[in-house]
Coordinates of C-alpha atoms and ligand atoms in Angstrom, one line a residue:
X34 CA 15.3 25.2 -14.7
X35 CA 14.2 24.6 -11.2
X36 CA 11.0 23.0 -11.7
X37 CA 12.0 21.4 -15.0
X38 CA 13.3 18.0 -15.5
X39 CA 14.4 15.7 -18.4
X40 CA 15.5 12.3 -18.1
X41 CA 17.0 11.0 -21.2
X42 CA 18.8 7.8 -22.8
X43 CA 16.6 5.4 -20.4
X44 CA 17.5 1.7 -21.7
X45 CA 13.8 1.1 -20.9
X46 CA 11.3 3.8 -20.0
X47 CA 8.7 1.1 -18.4
X48 CA 5.5 3.3 -18.4
X49 CA 3.0 0.8 -17.0
X50 CA 0.8 3.5 -19.3
X51 CA -3.1 3.6 -18.2
X52 CA -5.5 5.2 -16.0
X53 CA -7.4 2.4 -14.5
X54 CA -6.5 -0.8 -13.0
X55 CA -5.3 -3.5 -15.4
X56 CA -7.3 -6.7 -15.2
X57 CA -6.3 -10.3 -15.8
X58 CA -3.6 -11.1 -18.6
X59 CA -3.7 -7.3 -19.2
X60 CA -1.4 -7.0 -16.2
X61 CA 1.3 -8.3 -18.5
X62 CA 1.5 -5.1 -20.5
X63 CA 4.2 -2.8 -19.4
X64 CA 4.1 -0.5 -22.6
X65 CA 7.9 -0.2 -22.7
X66 CA 9.8 2.7 -24.5
X67 CA 13.3 1.6 -25.6
X68 CA 16.0 4.2 -25.3
X69 CA 13.3 6.5 -23.8
X70 CA 13.1 10.0 -22.5
X71 CA 10.6 11.9 -20.0
X72 CA 9.9 15.6 -19.6
X73 CA 8.4 16.8 -16.0
X74 CA 7.5 20.3 -15.4
X75 CA 6.0 21.9 -12.2
X76 CA 5.7 18.2 -10.9
X77 CA 3.8 16.8 -13.8
X78 CA 4.7 14.6 -16.8
X79 CA 4.8 16.9 -19.9
X80 CA 6.0 14.4 -22.6
X81 CA 7.7 10.9 -23.2
X82 CA 8.9 9.0 -26.1
X83 CA 12.1 7.8 -27.6
X84 CA 15.1 10.3 -26.8
X85 CA 15.9 11.0 -30.3
X86 CA 12.3 12.3 -31.1
X87 CA 12.0 14.1 -27.6
X88 CA 15.0 16.1 -27.7
X89 CA 14.2 17.8 -30.9
X90 CA 11.0 19.1 -29.4
X91 CA 12.7 20.3 -25.7
X92 CA 15.8 22.1 -25.5
X93 CA 18.3 20.5 -22.9
X94 CA 19.6 23.8 -21.9
X95 CA 16.4 24.8 -20.3
X96 CA 16.3 21.6 -17.8
X97 CA 18.0 19.8 -15.2
X98 CA 19.2 16.9 -17.1
X99 CA 19.6 13.3 -15.9
X100 CA 21.4 10.8 -18.3
X101 CA 20.1 7.4 -17.5
X102 CA 22.1 5.4 -20.2
X103 CA 22.0 1.8 -18.9
X104 CA 19.2 1.9 -16.5
X105 CA 15.3 1.0 -16.3
X106 CA 13.3 3.9 -15.4
X107 CA 9.8 3.2 -13.9
X108 CA 7.0 4.7 -12.3
X109 CA 7.6 5.4 -8.5
X110 CA 6.0 2.4 -6.6
X111 CA 2.8 2.7 -4.4
X112 CA 2.6 0.6 -1.5
X113 CA -1.3 0.8 -0.7
X114 CA -1.7 -1.2 2.6
X115 CA 0.4 -0.3 5.6
X116 CA -0.2 0.3 9.3
X117 CA 3.1 2.6 9.6
X118 CA 2.1 4.8 12.5
X119 CA 2.4 3.2 15.9
X120 CA 4.1 3.4 19.0
X121 CA 6.4 0.7 20.5
X122 CA 7.5 -2.7 19.0
X123 CA 6.5 -6.3 19.4
X124 CA 9.8 -8.0 18.9
X125 CA 8.9 -10.3 22.1
X126 CA 5.7 -11.5 20.2
X127 CA 8.1 -12.1 16.9
X128 CA 9.9 -14.2 18.9
X129 CA 7.3 -16.3 20.5
X130 CA 5.8 -17.0 16.8
X131 CA 9.2 -18.3 15.8
X132 CA 8.8 -20.5 18.9
X133 CA 5.4 -21.9 17.6
X134 CA 2.9 -19.6 19.2
X135 CA 0.3 -18.6 16.4
X136 CA -0.9 -14.9 16.0
X137 CA -4.3 -15.6 17.1
X138 CA -3.2 -17.1 20.4
X139 CA -1.2 -14.3 21.1
X140 CA -4.0 -12.3 20.4
X141 CA -6.2 -14.1 22.5
X142 CA -3.7 -13.8 25.3
X143 CA -4.2 -9.8 25.1
X144 CA -1.0 -9.4 22.9
X145 CA -0.8 -8.7 19.5
X146 CA -2.9 -5.3 18.1
X147 CA -4.0 -4.5 21.7
X148 CA -0.3 -4.3 22.5
X149 CA 0.4 -2.0 19.8
X150 CA -2.9 0.1 21.1
X151 CA -1.0 0.5 24.6
X152 CA 2.3 1.8 22.6
X153 CA 0.5 4.0 20.6
X154 CA -1.8 5.4 23.3
X155 CA 1.3 6.3 25.4
X156 CA 3.5 7.9 22.4
X157 CA 2.9 11.7 22.1
X158 CA 1.9 13.1 18.5
X159 CA 5.6 14.5 18.3
X160 CA 7.2 10.9 18.9
X161 CA 4.8 9.3 16.3
X162 CA 5.9 12.1 13.8
X163 CA 9.2 11.2 14.4
X164 CA 9.0 7.4 13.9
X165 CA 6.7 8.2 11.0
X166 CA 9.2 10.2 9.3
X167 CA 12.0 7.5 9.6
X168 CA 9.7 5.0 8.3
X169 CA 8.7 7.1 5.2
X170 CA 12.3 7.7 4.3
X171 CA 13.0 3.6 4.5
X172 CA 10.2 3.4 2.2
X173 CA 11.3 5.8 0.0
X174 CA 14.6 4.1 -0.4
X175 CA 12.8 1.3 -1.7
X176 CA 11.6 3.5 -4.4
X177 CA 7.8 4.0 -2.9
X178 CA 6.3 7.3 -3.7
X179 CA 3.0 7.0 -2.4
X180 CA 2.0 5.0 0.6
X181 CA -1.4 4.1 2.3
X182 CA -1.4 4.4 5.9
X183 CA -4.2 3.2 8.4
X184 CA -5.2 4.1 12.1
X185 CA -6.3 1.2 14.1
X186 CA -3.9 1.5 16.9
X187 CA -6.1 3.8 19.1
X188 CA -9.5 2.0 19.0
X189 CA -10.9 4.9 21.0
X190 CA -11.7 8.6 19.9
X191 CA -8.6 10.2 20.9
X192 CA -6.0 7.9 19.9
X193 CA -7.9 7.3 16.5
X194 CA -7.9 10.6 15.6
X195 CA -4.2 11.3 17.1
X196 CA -3.0 8.7 14.3
X197 CA -5.0 10.2 11.6
X198 CA -3.6 13.7 12.5
X199 CA -0.1 12.4 12.6
X200 CA -0.6 11.2 9.0
X201 CA -2.0 14.6 8.2
X202 CA 1.2 16.4 9.6
X203 CA 3.5 13.7 7.8
X204 CA 2.0 14.7 4.6
X205 CA 3.2 18.0 5.0
X206 CA 6.7 17.2 6.2
X207 CA 7.7 14.5 4.1
X208 CA 8.0 14.2 0.3
X209 CA 5.9 10.9 -0.1
X210 CA 2.2 11.3 -0.6
X211 CA 0.0 9.5 2.2
X212 CA -3.3 8.1 1.4
X213 CA -5.0 8.0 4.7
X214 CA -7.6 5.3 6.0
X215 CA -9.7 5.1 9.2
X216 CA -9.6 1.6 10.5
X217 CA -11.2 2.1 14.0
X218 CA -12.5 -1.2 14.0
X219 CA -9.1 -3.3 14.1
X220 CA -9.6 -5.1 17.1
X221 CA -12.1 -5.4 20.0
X222 CA -10.7 -3.5 22.9
X223 CA -10.7 -5.2 26.3
X224 CA -13.4 -3.2 27.8
X225 CA -15.7 -4.0 25.0
X226 CA -14.7 -8.1 25.0
X227 CA -17.9 -10.0 24.2
X228 CA -19.6 -6.8 23.1
X229 CA -18.2 -6.1 19.6
X230 CA -21.6 -5.1 18.3
X231 CA -21.6 -2.3 20.7
X232 CA -17.9 -1.5 19.8
X233 CA -19.2 -1.0 16.1
X234 CA -22.2 1.2 17.3
X235 CA -19.3 3.3 19.1
X236 CA -17.1 3.6 16.3
X237 CA -20.2 4.6 14.0
X238 CA -21.8 7.0 16.5
X239 CA -18.8 8.6 17.9
X240 CA -15.6 8.1 16.2
X241 CA -16.8 8.1 12.5
X242 CA -18.5 11.7 12.4
X243 CA -15.3 13.2 13.8
X244 CA -13.0 11.7 11.5
X245 CA -15.5 13.0 8.5
X246 CA -15.8 16.5 10.3
X247 CA -12.1 16.8 10.4
X248 CA -11.5 15.6 7.1
X249 CA -8.9 13.0 8.3
X250 CA -9.6 9.9 6.0
X251 CA -10.4 9.0 2.6
X252 CA -10.9 5.3 3.2
X253 CA -12.6 3.3 5.8
X254 CA -11.2 -0.3 6.5
X255 CA -12.4 -3.2 8.9
X256 CA -10.8 -6.3 10.2
X257 CA -13.3 -8.8 9.1
X258 CA -12.2 -12.0 10.6
X259 CA -13.6 -14.9 12.9
X260 CA -13.1 -13.7 16.5
X261 CA -12.8 -10.3 15.3
X262 CA -15.3 -8.5 13.6
X263 CA -18.5 -10.7 11.6
X264 CA -19.4 -10.2 7.9
X265 CA -22.8 -8.7 9.5
X266 CA -20.7 -6.1 11.6
X267 CA -18.4 -5.1 8.8
X268 CA -21.2 -4.6 6.3
X269 CA -22.8 -2.2 9.3
X270 CA -19.3 -0.2 9.7
X271 CA -18.6 -0.2 6.1
X272 CA -22.1 0.9 5.0
X273 CA -22.1 3.7 7.5
X274 CA -18.9 4.9 6.5
X275 CA -19.8 4.8 2.5
X276 CA -22.9 6.9 3.6
X277 CA -20.7 9.7 5.0
X278 CA -18.7 9.7 1.7
X279 CA -15.6 7.4 2.7
X280 CA -14.3 5.0 0.1
X281 CA -14.2 1.2 1.6
X282 CA -11.2 -1.1 1.9
X283 CA -11.3 -4.7 3.6
X284 CA -9.2 -6.9 5.6
X285 CA -10.8 -9.8 4.1
X286 CA -10.8 -13.7 4.3
X287 CA -7.3 -13.7 5.8
X288 CA -7.3 -16.9 8.1
X289 CA -10.7 -18.0 7.6
X290 CA -12.9 -17.9 4.8
X291 CA -15.8 -16.0 6.0
X292 CA -16.9 -14.3 2.8
X293 CA -15.2 -10.8 3.0
X294 CA -14.4 -10.9 -0.7
X295 CA -18.1 -11.2 -1.5
X296 CA -18.7 -8.2 0.9
X297 CA -16.2 -6.2 -0.9
X298 CA -18.1 -6.8 -4.2
X299 CA -21.4 -6.1 -2.6
X300 CA -20.2 -2.8 -1.2
X301 CA -18.3 -1.5 -3.9
X302 CA -15.1 -1.3 -1.9
X303 CA -12.1 -0.2 -3.6
X304 CA -9.8 -2.9 -2.7
X305 CA -10.1 -6.1 -0.6
X306 CA -7.1 -7.0 0.9
X307 CA -5.0 -10.5 2.2
X308 CA -7.4 -12.7 0.7
X309 CA -5.5 -16.1 1.5
X310 CA -8.8 -17.9 2.1
X311 CA -11.0 -16.1 -0.4
X312 CA -13.5 -18.3 -2.2
X313 CA -13.6 -19.0 -5.9
X314 CA -17.2 -17.2 -5.8
X315 CA -15.6 -14.2 -4.2
X316 CA -12.8 -14.1 -6.7
X317 CA -15.4 -14.1 -9.4
X318 CA -17.2 -11.3 -7.6
X319 CA -14.5 -9.2 -7.2
X320 CA -13.3 -9.4 -11.1
X321 CA -17.0 -8.4 -11.7
X322 CA -17.3 -5.5 -9.4
X323 CA -13.7 -4.1 -10.0
X324 CA -12.7 -4.5 -6.5
X325 CA -8.9 -4.4 -6.6
X326 CA -7.4 -7.7 -4.9
X327 CA -4.5 -6.6 -2.7
X328 CA -2.2 -9.4 -1.7
X329 CA 0.2 -9.0 1.0
X330 CA 2.8 -11.9 0.5
X331 CA 5.2 -10.6 3.6
X332 CA 2.2 -11.2 5.8
X333 CA 1.6 -14.8 4.9
X334 CA 5.4 -15.4 4.9
X335 CA 5.7 -13.9 8.6
X336 CA 2.8 -15.6 9.6
X337 CA 3.8 -18.9 7.9
X338 CA 0.3 -19.0 6.3
X339 CA -0.5 -20.0 2.9
X340 CA -0.2 -17.5 0.2
X341 CA -3.2 -15.8 -1.6
X342 CA -4.1 -17.3 -5.0
X343 CA -2.6 -14.6 -7.0
X344 CA -2.3 -16.7 -10.1
X345 CA -5.8 -18.0 -10.0
X346 CA -7.3 -14.4 -9.5
X347 CA -5.3 -13.0 -12.5
X348 CA -6.3 -15.8 -14.5
X349 CA -10.0 -15.2 -13.5
X350 CA -9.6 -11.6 -14.5
X351 CA -9.2 -9.8 -11.3
X352 CA -6.9 -6.8 -11.1
X353 CA -4.1 -7.9 -8.4
X354 CA -2.2 -5.2 -6.5
X355 CA 0.6 -5.9 -4.0
X356 CA 1.6 -4.0 -0.7
X357 CA 3.7 -4.5 2.1
X358 CA 1.4 -4.5 5.2
X359 CA 4.1 -2.9 7.1
X360 CA 3.0 -3.0 10.8
X361 CA 4.4 -3.9 14.3
X362 CA 2.9 -7.3 14.5
X363 CA 2.1 -9.5 11.6
X364 CA 4.4 -8.1 9.1
X365 CA 7.3 -5.9 10.4
X366 CA 8.8 -5.0 6.9
X367 CA 8.5 -2.2 4.4
X368 CA 10.6 -4.3 1.9
X369 CA 9.4 -3.9 -1.5
X370 CA 12.1 -6.4 -2.9
X371 CA 10.7 -9.0 -0.3
X372 CA 7.1 -8.6 -1.8
X373 CA 8.5 -8.9 -5.5
X374 CA 10.5 -12.0 -4.5
X375 CA 7.6 -13.9 -2.7
X376 CA 5.0 -12.8 -5.5
X377 CA 7.2 -14.2 -8.3
X378 CA 8.5 -17.4 -6.3
X379 CA 5.4 -18.6 -4.5
X380 CA 2.7 -16.8 -6.1
X381 CA 3.2 -17.4 -9.6
X382 CA 3.0 -13.9 -10.7
X383 CA 5.2 -13.1 -13.9
X384 CA 7.9 -10.0 -13.3
X385 CA 5.5 -8.0 -15.5
X386 CA 2.7 -8.6 -13.5
X387 CA 4.3 -7.7 -10.4
X388 CA 5.5 -4.6 -11.7
X389 CA 1.7 -3.8 -12.6
X390 CA 0.7 -4.9 -9.2
X391 CA 3.2 -2.2 -7.5
X392 CA 2.2 0.5 -10.0
X393 CA -1.0 1.2 -11.7
X394 CA -3.0 -1.4 -9.7
X395 CA -1.5 -0.2 -6.1
X396 CA -2.5 3.2 -7.5
X397 CA -6.1 1.8 -8.4
X398 CA -6.0 0.1 -5.0
X399 CA -6.1 3.6 -3.2
X400 CA -8.3 5.0 -6.1
X401 CA -5.5 7.1 -7.6
X402 CA -4.9 5.6 -10.9
X403 CA -5.7 8.9 -12.7
X404 CA -2.7 10.8 -11.2
X405 CA 0.0 8.3 -10.3
X406 CA 1.0 4.6 -11.1
X407 CA 2.3 5.3 -14.8
X408 CA 4.3 7.3 -16.6
X409 CA 1.5 9.1 -18.6
X410 CA 1.4 12.8 -19.7
X411 CA -0.6 14.5 -17.1
X412 CA 0.4 12.5 -14.2
X413 CA 2.6 13.1 -11.2
X414 CA 6.3 12.9 -11.9
X415 CA 6.7 10.1 -9.6
X416 CA 9.7 8.4 -11.3
X417 CA 12.3 5.9 -10.3
X418 CA 15.5 5.2 -11.9
X419 CA 16.7 1.7 -11.2
X420 CA 20.4 0.8 -11.6
X421 CA 20.1 -2.2 -14.2
X422 CA 19.2 -1.7 -17.8
X423 CA 15.9 -3.9 -17.7
X424 CA 13.0 -4.0 -15.4
X425 CA 13.9 -7.7 -15.4
X426 CA 16.5 -7.2 -12.8
X427 CA 14.0 -6.2 -10.2
X428 CA 12.9 -9.6 -9.5
X429 CA 16.1 -11.2 -10.5
X430 CA 18.0 -9.5 -7.8
X431 CA 16.5 -11.4 -5.3
X432 CA 15.6 -9.5 -1.9
X433 CA 17.9 -6.5 -2.8
X434 CA 16.8 -3.0 -4.3
X435 CA 17.7 -2.0 -7.4
X436 CA 16.3 1.6 -6.7
X437 CA 19.1 4.2 -7.7
X438 CA 17.3 7.7 -7.8
X439 CA 13.7 8.6 -6.6
X440 CA 11.9 11.2 -8.2
X441 CA 9.1 13.0 -6.6
X442 CA 7.0 15.4 -8.6
X443 CA 9.7 16.1 -10.6
X444 CA 12.2 16.5 -7.7
X445 CA 15.3 14.0 -6.5
X446 CA 14.4 13.1 -3.2
X447 CA 16.7 10.0 -2.8
X448 CA 19.8 9.1 -4.4
X449 CA 21.8 5.5 -3.3
Ligands
LIG1011 O1 -3.0 -6.5 8.2 N1 -5.0 -8.3 10.2 C1 -5.2 -7.3 10.9 N2 -4.1 -6.4 10.9 C2 -3.0 -6.4 10.4 C3 -2.0 -6.6 11.7 C4 -1.8 -5.7 12.7 C5 -0.8 -6.0 13.7 O2 -0.6 -7.1 14.0 O3 -0.6 -4.9 14.7 C6 -2.8 -7.0 9.1 O4 -1.8 -7.9 9.1
LIG1012 FE1 -3.2 -4.8 7.3

């Protein structure tokens, strides 16, 4: 009974079934089972189907049973782009931005990412673990069962490793899973001002080998942007990481159309993220090379930028994922309901595409579509019960979470 769970009578079992990213209009297929049930044993989905059929095959008395009558049951959300491990906050900068200063202006004045680098440097490992746990609790309340987390508030060997080690510790202490990303090239530290090329060499020669040696990250990412790291520097950093066995991500074409989407396609990145300014050619190349286009609408909202062209990307055959980009600067929110509201209202995404973008496609954005992101036999039992009878209430209840119960690998980890 301990590790055996049946959820029955779900008015909709929204499976999002699949083992790879859904591209283009295929994103609208949610593969719903009406009046559905699902069986989880030892953390893994064992069976699913109409309740009547399933209860003939499995004896309820042997299971912990949850009756989901009148409720929609979905895969846990996957948040595939966050920077949730950091010390200190930047509430002062936020108020400057509300008065009209731009994100890049604040960065040029020595604020921005460098401000969080100071805060993270000063924080002890234990302090970072404590705030990390709280933030993960909050994400879990929004129905997130796996989150990606990046380093990048160190920019030197010790603090980059500290951030990644904190995430390794958090994996053991919290029910959520974490995919870890090395983002050593997130900004140019003051001591390397005007010498970004040398900083990239330092990251490649001194920091990357240690990240690999200690097995601290699965992905490597870089902030490819005018005034930060160029296309050539990004190619150099990401190629070195790829050679050492890391999978690739890239902060691409956020503020200026530099060609980051094209670079992601060239290097076979798993995902390219932001993409507010991605070119038509870059979008075409991402669709061809199966690079997941990860949209971060809360960042565009918070920075008062244009939104990424999700509608165009989907129509051009891309696989689109959605993420919060939770971080202390450009986007201080872990709110999945806000992501959904912006994606549907401002980016032209349908409710179905939005759900796909936060489940199977966001799992694909962290290269885990084979184990999470859908309700399929053999995948992890990461399941969320929503308080309304249809998934259509998820966007419709604007800005409010519909999450009632969160199940991680077959165990209830959160109830409203
Ligand atoms: O994804 N664009 C760069 N990195 C983050 C912002 C980090 C920060 O402001 O602290 C982002 O938006
Ligand atoms: Fe980011």
